[in-house]
Short mmCIF file of C-alpha atoms and ligand atoms in Angstrom, two decimals:
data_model
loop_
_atom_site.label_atom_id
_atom_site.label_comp_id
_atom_site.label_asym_id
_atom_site.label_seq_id
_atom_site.Cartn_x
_atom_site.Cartn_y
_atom_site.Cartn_z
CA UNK A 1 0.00 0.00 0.00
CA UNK A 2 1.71 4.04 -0.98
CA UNK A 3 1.82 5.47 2.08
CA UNK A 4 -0.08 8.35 2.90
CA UNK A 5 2.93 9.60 5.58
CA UNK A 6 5.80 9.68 2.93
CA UNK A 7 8.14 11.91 4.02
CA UNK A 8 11.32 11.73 2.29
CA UNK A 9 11.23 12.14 -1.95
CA UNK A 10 12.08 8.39 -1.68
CA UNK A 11 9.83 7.77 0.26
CA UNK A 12 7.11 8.96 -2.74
CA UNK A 13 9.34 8.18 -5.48
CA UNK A 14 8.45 4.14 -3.48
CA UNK A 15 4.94 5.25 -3.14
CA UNK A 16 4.54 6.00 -7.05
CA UNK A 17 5.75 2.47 -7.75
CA UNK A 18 3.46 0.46 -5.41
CA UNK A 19 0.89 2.74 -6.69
CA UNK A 20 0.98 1.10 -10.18
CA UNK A 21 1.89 -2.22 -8.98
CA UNK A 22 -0.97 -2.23 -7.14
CA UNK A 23 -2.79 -1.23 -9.82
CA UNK A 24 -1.81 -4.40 -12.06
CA UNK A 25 -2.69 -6.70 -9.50
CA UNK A 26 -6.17 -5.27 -9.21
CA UNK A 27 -6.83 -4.59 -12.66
CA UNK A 28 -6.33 -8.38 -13.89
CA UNK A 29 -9.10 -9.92 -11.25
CA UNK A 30 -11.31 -7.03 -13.13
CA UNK A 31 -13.54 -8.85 -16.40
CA UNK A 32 -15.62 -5.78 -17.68
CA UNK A 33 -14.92 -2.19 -19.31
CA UNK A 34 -17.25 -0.75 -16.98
CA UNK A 35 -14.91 -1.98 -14.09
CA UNK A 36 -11.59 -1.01 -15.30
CA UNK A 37 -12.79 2.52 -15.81
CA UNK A 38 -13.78 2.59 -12.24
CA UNK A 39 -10.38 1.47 -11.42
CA UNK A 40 -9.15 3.78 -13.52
CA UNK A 41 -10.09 7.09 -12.34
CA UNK A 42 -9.79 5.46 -8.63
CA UNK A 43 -6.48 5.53 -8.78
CA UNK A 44 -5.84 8.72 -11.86
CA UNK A 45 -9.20 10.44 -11.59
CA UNK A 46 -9.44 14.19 -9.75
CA UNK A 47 -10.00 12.59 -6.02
CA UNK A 48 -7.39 9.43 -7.32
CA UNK A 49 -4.98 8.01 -5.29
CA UNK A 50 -1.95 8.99 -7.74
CA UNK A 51 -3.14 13.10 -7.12
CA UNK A 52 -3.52 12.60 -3.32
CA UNK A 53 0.14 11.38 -3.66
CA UNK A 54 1.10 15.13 -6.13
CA UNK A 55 -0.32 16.78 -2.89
CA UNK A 56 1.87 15.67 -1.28
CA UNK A 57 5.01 16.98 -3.63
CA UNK A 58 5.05 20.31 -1.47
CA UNK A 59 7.35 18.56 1.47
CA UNK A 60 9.59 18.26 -0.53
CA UNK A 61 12.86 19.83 -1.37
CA UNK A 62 12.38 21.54 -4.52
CA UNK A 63 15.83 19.93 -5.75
CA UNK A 64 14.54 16.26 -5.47
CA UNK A 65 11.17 17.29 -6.89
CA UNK A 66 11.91 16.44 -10.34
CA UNK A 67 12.66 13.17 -9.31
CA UNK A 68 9.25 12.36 -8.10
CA UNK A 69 7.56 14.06 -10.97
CA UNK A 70 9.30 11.65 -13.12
CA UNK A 71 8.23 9.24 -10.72
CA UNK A 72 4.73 10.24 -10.74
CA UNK A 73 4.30 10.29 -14.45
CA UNK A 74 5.67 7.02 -15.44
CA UNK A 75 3.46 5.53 -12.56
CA UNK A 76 0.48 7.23 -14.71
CA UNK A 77 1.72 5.73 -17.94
CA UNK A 78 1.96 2.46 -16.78
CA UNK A 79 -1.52 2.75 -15.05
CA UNK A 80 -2.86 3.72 -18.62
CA UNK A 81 -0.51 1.16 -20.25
CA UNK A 82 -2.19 -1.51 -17.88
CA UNK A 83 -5.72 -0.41 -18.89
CA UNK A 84 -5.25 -0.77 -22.39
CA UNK A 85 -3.50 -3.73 -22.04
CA UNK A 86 -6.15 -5.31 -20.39
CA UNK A 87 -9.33 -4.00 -22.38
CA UNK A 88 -7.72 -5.43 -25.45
CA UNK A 89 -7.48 -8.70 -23.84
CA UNK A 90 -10.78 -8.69 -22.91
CA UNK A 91 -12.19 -7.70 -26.23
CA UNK A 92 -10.11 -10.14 -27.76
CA UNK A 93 -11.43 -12.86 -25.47
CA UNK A 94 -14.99 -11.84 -26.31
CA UNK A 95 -14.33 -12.26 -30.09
CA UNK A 96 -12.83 -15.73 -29.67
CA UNK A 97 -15.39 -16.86 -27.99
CA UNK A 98 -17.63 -15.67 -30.29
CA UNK A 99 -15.88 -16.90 -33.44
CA UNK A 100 -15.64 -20.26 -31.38
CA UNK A 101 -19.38 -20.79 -31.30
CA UNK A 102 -19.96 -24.07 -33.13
CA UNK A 103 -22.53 -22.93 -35.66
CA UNK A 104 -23.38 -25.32 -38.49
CA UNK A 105 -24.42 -22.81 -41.24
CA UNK A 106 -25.47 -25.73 -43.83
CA UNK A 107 -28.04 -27.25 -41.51
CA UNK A 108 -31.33 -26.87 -42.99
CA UNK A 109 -33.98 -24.49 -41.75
CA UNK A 110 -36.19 -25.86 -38.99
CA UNK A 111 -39.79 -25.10 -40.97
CA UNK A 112 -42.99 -24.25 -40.07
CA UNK A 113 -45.39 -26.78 -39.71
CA UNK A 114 -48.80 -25.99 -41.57
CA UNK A 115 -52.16 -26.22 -40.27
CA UNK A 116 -55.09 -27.00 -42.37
CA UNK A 117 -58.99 -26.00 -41.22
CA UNK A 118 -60.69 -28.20 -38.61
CA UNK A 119 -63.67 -30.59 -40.92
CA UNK A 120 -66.02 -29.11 -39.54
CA UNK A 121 -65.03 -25.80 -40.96
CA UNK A 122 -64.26 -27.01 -44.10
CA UNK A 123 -67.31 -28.64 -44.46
CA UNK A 124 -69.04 -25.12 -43.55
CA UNK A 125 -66.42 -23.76 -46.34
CA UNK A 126 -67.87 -26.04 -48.58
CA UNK A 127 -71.55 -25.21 -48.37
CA UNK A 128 -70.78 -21.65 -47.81
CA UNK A 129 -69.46 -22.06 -51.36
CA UNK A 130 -71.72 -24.19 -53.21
CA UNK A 131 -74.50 -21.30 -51.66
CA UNK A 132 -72.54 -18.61 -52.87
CA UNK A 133 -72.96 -20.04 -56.06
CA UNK A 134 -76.60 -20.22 -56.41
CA UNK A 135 -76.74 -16.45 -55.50
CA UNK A 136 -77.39 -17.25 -51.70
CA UNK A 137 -75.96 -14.71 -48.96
CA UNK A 138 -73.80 -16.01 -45.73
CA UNK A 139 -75.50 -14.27 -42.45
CA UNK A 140 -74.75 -14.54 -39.26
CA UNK A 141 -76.00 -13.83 -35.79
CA UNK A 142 -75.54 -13.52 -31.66
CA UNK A 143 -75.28 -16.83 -30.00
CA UNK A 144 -77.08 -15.37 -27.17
CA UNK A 145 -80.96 -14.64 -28.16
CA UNK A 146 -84.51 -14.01 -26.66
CA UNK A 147 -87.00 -16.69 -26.92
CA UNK A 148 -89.04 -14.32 -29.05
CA UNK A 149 -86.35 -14.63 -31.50
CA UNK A 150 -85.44 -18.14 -31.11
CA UNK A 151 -88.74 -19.41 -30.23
CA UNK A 152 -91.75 -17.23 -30.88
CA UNK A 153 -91.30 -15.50 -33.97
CA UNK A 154 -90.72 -19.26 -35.56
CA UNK A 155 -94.39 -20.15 -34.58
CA UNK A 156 -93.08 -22.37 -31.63
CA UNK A 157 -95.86 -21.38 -28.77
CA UNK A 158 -94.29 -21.35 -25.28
CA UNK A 159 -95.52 -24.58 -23.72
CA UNK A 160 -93.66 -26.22 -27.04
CA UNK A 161 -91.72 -29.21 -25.36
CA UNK A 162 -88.55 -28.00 -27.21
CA UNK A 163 -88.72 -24.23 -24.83
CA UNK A 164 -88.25 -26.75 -21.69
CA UNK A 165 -85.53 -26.24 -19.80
CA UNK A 166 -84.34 -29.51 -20.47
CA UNK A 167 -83.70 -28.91 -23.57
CA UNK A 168 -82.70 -25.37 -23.65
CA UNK A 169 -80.00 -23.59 -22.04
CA UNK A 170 -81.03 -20.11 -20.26
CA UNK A 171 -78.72 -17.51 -19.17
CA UNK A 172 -79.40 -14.58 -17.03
CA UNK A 173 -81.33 -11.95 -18.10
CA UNK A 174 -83.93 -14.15 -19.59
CA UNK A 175 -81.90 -14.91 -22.12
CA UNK A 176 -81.23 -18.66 -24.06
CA UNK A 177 -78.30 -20.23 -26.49
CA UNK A 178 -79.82 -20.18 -29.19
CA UNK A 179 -81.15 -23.62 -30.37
CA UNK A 180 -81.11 -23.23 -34.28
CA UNK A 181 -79.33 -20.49 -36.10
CA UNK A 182 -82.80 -19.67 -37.38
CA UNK A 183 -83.10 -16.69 -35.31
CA UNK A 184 -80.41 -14.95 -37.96
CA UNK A 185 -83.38 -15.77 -40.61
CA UNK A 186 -85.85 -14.19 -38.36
CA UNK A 187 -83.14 -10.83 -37.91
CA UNK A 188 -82.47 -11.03 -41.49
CA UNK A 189 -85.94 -10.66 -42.43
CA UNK A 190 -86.81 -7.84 -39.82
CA UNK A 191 -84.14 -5.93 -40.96
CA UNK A 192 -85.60 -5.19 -44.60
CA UNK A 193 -88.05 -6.40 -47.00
CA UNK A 194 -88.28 -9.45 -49.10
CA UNK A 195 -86.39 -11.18 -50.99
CA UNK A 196 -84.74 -13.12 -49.02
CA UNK A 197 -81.94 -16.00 -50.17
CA UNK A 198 -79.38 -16.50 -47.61
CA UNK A 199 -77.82 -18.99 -45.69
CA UNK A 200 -77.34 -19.29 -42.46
CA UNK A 201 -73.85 -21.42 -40.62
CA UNK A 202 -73.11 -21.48 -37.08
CA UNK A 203 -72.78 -23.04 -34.00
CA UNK A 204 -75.72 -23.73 -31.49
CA UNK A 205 -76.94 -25.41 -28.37
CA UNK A 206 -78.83 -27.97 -26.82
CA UNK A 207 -78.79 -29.74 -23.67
CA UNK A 208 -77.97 -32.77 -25.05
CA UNK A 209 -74.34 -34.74 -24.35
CA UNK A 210 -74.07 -38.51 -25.15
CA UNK A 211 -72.55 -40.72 -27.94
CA UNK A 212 -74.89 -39.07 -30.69
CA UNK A 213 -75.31 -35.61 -29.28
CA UNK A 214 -73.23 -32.59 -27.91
CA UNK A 215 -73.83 -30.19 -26.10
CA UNK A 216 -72.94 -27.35 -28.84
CA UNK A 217 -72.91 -28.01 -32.45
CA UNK A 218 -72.13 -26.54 -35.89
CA UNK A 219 -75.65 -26.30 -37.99
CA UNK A 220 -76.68 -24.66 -41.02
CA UNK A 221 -79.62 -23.38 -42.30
CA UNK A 222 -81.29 -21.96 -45.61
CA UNK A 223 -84.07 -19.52 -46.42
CA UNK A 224 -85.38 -17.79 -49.49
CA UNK A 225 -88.25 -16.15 -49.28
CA UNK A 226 -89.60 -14.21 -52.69
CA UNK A 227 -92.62 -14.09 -55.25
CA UNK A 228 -93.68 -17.59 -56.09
CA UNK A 229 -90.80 -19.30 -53.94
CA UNK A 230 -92.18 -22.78 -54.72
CA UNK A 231 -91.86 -26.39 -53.07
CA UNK A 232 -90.05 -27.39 -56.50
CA UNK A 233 -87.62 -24.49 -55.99
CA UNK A 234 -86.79 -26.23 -52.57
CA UNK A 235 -86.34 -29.64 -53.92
CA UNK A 236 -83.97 -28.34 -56.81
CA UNK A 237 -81.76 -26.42 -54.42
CA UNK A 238 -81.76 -29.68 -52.52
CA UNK A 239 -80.70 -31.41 -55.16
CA UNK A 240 -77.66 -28.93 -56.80
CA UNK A 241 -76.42 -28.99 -53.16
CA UNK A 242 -75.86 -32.77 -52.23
CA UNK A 243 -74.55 -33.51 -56.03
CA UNK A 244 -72.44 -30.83 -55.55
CA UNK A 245 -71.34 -31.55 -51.90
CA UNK A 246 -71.73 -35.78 -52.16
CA UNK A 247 -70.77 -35.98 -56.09
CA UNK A 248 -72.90 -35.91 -59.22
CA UNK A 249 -75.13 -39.15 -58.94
CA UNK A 250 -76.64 -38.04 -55.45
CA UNK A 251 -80.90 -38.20 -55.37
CA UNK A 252 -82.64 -36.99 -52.58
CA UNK A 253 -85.95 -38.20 -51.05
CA UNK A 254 -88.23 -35.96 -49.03
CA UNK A 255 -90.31 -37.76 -46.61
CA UNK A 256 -93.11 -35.68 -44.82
CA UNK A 257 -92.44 -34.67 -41.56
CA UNK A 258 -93.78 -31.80 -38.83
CA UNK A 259 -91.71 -28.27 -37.65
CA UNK A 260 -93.71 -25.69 -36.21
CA UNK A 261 -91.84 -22.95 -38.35
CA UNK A 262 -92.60 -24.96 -42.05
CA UNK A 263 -95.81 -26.32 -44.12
CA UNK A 264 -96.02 -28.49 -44.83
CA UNK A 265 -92.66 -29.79 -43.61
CA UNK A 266 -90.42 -32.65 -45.11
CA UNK A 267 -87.29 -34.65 -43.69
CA UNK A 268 -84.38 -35.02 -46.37
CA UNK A 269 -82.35 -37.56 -47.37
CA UNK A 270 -79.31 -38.07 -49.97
CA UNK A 271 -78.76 -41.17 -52.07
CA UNK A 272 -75.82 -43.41 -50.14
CA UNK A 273 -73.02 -42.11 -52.07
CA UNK A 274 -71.25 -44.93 -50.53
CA UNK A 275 -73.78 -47.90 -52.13
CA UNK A 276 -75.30 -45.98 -54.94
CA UNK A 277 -78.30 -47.46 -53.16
CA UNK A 278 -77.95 -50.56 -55.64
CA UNK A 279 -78.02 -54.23 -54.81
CA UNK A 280 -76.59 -55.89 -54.04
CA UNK A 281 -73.51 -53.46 -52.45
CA UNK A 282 -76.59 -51.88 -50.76
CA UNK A 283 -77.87 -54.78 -48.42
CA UNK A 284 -74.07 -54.75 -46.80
CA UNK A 285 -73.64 -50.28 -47.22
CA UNK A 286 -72.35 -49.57 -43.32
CA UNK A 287 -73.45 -45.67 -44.33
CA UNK A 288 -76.57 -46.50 -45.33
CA UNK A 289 -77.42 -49.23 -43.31
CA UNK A 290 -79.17 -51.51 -46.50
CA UNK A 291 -81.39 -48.85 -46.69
CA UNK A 292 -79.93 -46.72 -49.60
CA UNK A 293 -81.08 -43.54 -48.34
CA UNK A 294 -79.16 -40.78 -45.31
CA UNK A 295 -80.80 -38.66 -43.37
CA UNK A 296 -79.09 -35.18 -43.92
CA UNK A 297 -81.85 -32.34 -42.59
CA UNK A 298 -85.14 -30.72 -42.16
CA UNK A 299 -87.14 -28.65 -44.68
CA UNK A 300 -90.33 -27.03 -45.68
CA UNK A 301 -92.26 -24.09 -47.08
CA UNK A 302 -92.23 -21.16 -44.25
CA UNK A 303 -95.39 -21.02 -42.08
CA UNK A 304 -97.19 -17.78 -42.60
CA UNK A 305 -97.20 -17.17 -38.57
CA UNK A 306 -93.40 -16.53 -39.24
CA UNK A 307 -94.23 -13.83 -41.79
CA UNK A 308 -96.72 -12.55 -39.46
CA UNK A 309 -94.21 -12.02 -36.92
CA UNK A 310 -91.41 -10.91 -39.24
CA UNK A 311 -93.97 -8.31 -40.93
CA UNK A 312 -93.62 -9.84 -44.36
CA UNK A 313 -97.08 -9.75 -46.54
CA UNK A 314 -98.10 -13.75 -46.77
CA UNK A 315 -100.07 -13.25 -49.86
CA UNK A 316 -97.36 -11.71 -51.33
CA UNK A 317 -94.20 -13.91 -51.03
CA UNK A 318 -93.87 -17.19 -50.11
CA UNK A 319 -90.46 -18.84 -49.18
CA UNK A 320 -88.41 -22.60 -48.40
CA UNK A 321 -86.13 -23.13 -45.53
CA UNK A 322 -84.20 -25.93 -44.56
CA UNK A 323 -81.41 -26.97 -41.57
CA UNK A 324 -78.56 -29.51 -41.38
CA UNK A 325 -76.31 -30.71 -38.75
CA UNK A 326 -72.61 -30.04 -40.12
CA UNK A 327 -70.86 -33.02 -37.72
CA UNK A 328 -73.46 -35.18 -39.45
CA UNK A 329 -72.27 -33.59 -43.05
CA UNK A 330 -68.63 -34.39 -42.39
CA UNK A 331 -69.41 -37.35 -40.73
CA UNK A 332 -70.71 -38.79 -44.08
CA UNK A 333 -68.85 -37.10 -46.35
CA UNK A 334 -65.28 -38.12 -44.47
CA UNK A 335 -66.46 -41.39 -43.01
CA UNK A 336 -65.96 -40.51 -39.44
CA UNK A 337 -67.42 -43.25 -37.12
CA UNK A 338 -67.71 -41.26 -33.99
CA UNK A 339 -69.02 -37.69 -33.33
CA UNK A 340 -66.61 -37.00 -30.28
CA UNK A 341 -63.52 -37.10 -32.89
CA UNK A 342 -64.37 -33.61 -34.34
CA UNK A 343 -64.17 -32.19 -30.63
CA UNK A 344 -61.05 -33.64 -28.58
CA UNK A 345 -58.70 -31.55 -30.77
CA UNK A 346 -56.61 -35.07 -31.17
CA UNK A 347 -53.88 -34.33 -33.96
CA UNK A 348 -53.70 -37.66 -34.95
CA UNK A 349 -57.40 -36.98 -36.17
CA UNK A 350 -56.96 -33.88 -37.15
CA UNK A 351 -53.83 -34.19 -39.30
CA UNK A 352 -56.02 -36.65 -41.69
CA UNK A 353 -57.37 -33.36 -43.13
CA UNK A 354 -54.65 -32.10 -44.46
CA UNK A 355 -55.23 -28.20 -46.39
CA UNK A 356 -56.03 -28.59 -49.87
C1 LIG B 1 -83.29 -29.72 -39.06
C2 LIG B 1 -84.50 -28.96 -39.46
C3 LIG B 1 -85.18 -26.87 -40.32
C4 LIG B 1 -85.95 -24.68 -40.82
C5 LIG B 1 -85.02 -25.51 -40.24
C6 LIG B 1 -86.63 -22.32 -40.86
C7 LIG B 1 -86.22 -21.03 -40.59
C8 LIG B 1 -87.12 -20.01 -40.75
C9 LIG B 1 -88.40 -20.26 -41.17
C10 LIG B 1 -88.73 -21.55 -41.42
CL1 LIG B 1 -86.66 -18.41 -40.40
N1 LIG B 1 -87.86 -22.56 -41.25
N2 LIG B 1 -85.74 -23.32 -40.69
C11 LIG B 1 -87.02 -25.23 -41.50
C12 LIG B 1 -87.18 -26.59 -41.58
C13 LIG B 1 -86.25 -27.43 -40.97
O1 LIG B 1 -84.21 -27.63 -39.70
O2 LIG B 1 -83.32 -30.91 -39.01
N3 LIG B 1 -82.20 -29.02 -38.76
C14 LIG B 1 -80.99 -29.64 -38.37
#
């Protein structure tokens, strides 16, 4: 350590040189710029150890006073020699570390793995197109409605079995899920007048959750409402859809049925695309079931309460609807045995639909 006391020019001239020797011994335990510089002007800077030492030139005789100065100033010098010394190193030492870094430039790129759209949305894709083309509109709606919407207004009285709560799921505020996405048929035709030709996809609920049935579920539906809509209208928009969704040699049968909301009211089926419906490939058809014939939806001619509630004039337009269930659409069209598959998100499913 200098010492402070030095009272002979020797005595600093001593002081100067552990100064700097000091200096080197503290300087290489130091590994950052930052450090050094602290170091530094400890021992150089204005309040530094080296000018606390000048201060103390003035005991001096002024004949050995050169002495020290020389002293003095190659203790500086070496201090700033030592600094630069060891900031090169350690800059040097960075690079080489860096330069060491084993990177394999000619390894290929990892990639980015693509996704493709869920079935169930590409089976909504689907229709949404093959709609589009016969001039039909895509419309959508809240999934949280009033009964009148979802119930009333489709001629469905309120001690229909259907408004139980066993079936239905209420919220607060009054409000249900709604059941059908027909309630965005009902908005779309309070919003303006007639015509009508949309289409309406989405998801709805039901309280409902077993091997056939979930709780929520992708449906769509189809209106068009006009002058002279008629019943063969319907059938030959049923039957450009399913050739164009199930391929070109698809029939349909219509089989009467009841909905409050249509009259008269049918159930569809498609051909089995699978069978052809001939024997004898039919009697054995797994889709079919030997029966030649799939159940795909509901339809009918709109019930003239629902114009009544909508506003619409029922002597002046008359209109078709129909609903499907999409899991049931992509269940047939991609032979998927069991409903639960479209919603445990299991990529080994999944990845079987790969994007087109
Ligand atoms: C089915 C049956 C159907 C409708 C839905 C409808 C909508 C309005 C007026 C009249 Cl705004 N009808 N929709 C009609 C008949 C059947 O769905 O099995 N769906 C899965």
């Amino acid at each position: 350590m200098a010492s402070e006391g030095a009272g002979t020019a020797q005595d600093l001239v001593r002081s100067f040189e552990a100064l700097a020797a000091e200096f080197q011994i503290e300087v290489a335990g130091l590994s950052s710029e930052d450090e050094i510089r602290f170091a530094q002007s400890r021992y150089l800077g204005k309040k530094g150890r080296a000018t606390e030492l000048m201060k103390l030139l003035g005991r001096i005789p002024q004949a050995d006073r050169p002495g020290v100065g020389v002293a003095a100033n190659q203790a500086r010098e070496a201090i700033e020699r030592l600094v630069e010394v060891r900031l090169t190193a350690l800059s040097q030492a960075a690079l080489t570390a860096e330069l060491g870094r084993s990177v394999d430039v000619t390894l290929p790129g990892r990639g980015v793995r693509k996704g493709s759209l869920h079935p169930l949305s590409r089976v909504r894709v689907e229709i949404e197109q093959i709609f589009h083309g016969m001039g039909f509109e895509v419309r959508t709606g809240p999934l949280i409605e009033t009964e009148w919407h979802n119930f009333d207004a489709l001629n469905t009285p309120a001690d229909h079995p259907a408004r139980d709560m066993q079936d239905t799921f209420f919220v607060e505020g009054g409000r249900i899920l709604r059941s059908h996405t027909s309630p965005v048929q009902i908005r779309t035709m309070l919003a303006g007048p007639p015509p009508v030709k949309i289409i309406a996809p989405g998801n709805v609920f039901r309280r409902d959750d077993d091997a056939t049935h979930t709780p929520m579920f992708p449906q769509c539906e189809c209106l068009h409402v006009d002058k002279n809509v008629s019943f063969e209208d319907l059938k030959a928009t049923l039957i450009t859809f399913v050739q164009r969704f199930f391929g070109p040699a698809t029939d349909i049968r219509l089989r009467p049925s009841f909905f409050p909301f249509t009259e008269p009211s049918a159930e569809v089926d498609a051909s089995c695309f699978l069978c052809q419906g001939k024997l004898p490939a039919r009697s054995t058809c797994r889709l079919c079931k030997g029966t030649g014939w799939i159940e795909i939806g509901g339809s009918g001619m709109v019930h003239p309460n629902v114009f009544k509630a909508v506003g619409y004039d029922k002597f002046d337009v008359t209109g078709f609807a129909f609903g499907m269930g999409l899991s049931r659409m992509a269940m047939l069209k991609y032979g998927v045995a069991d409903l639960r598959l479209f919603y445990e998100n299991d990529l080994r499913f999944l990845q079987q639909f790969p994007a087109g």
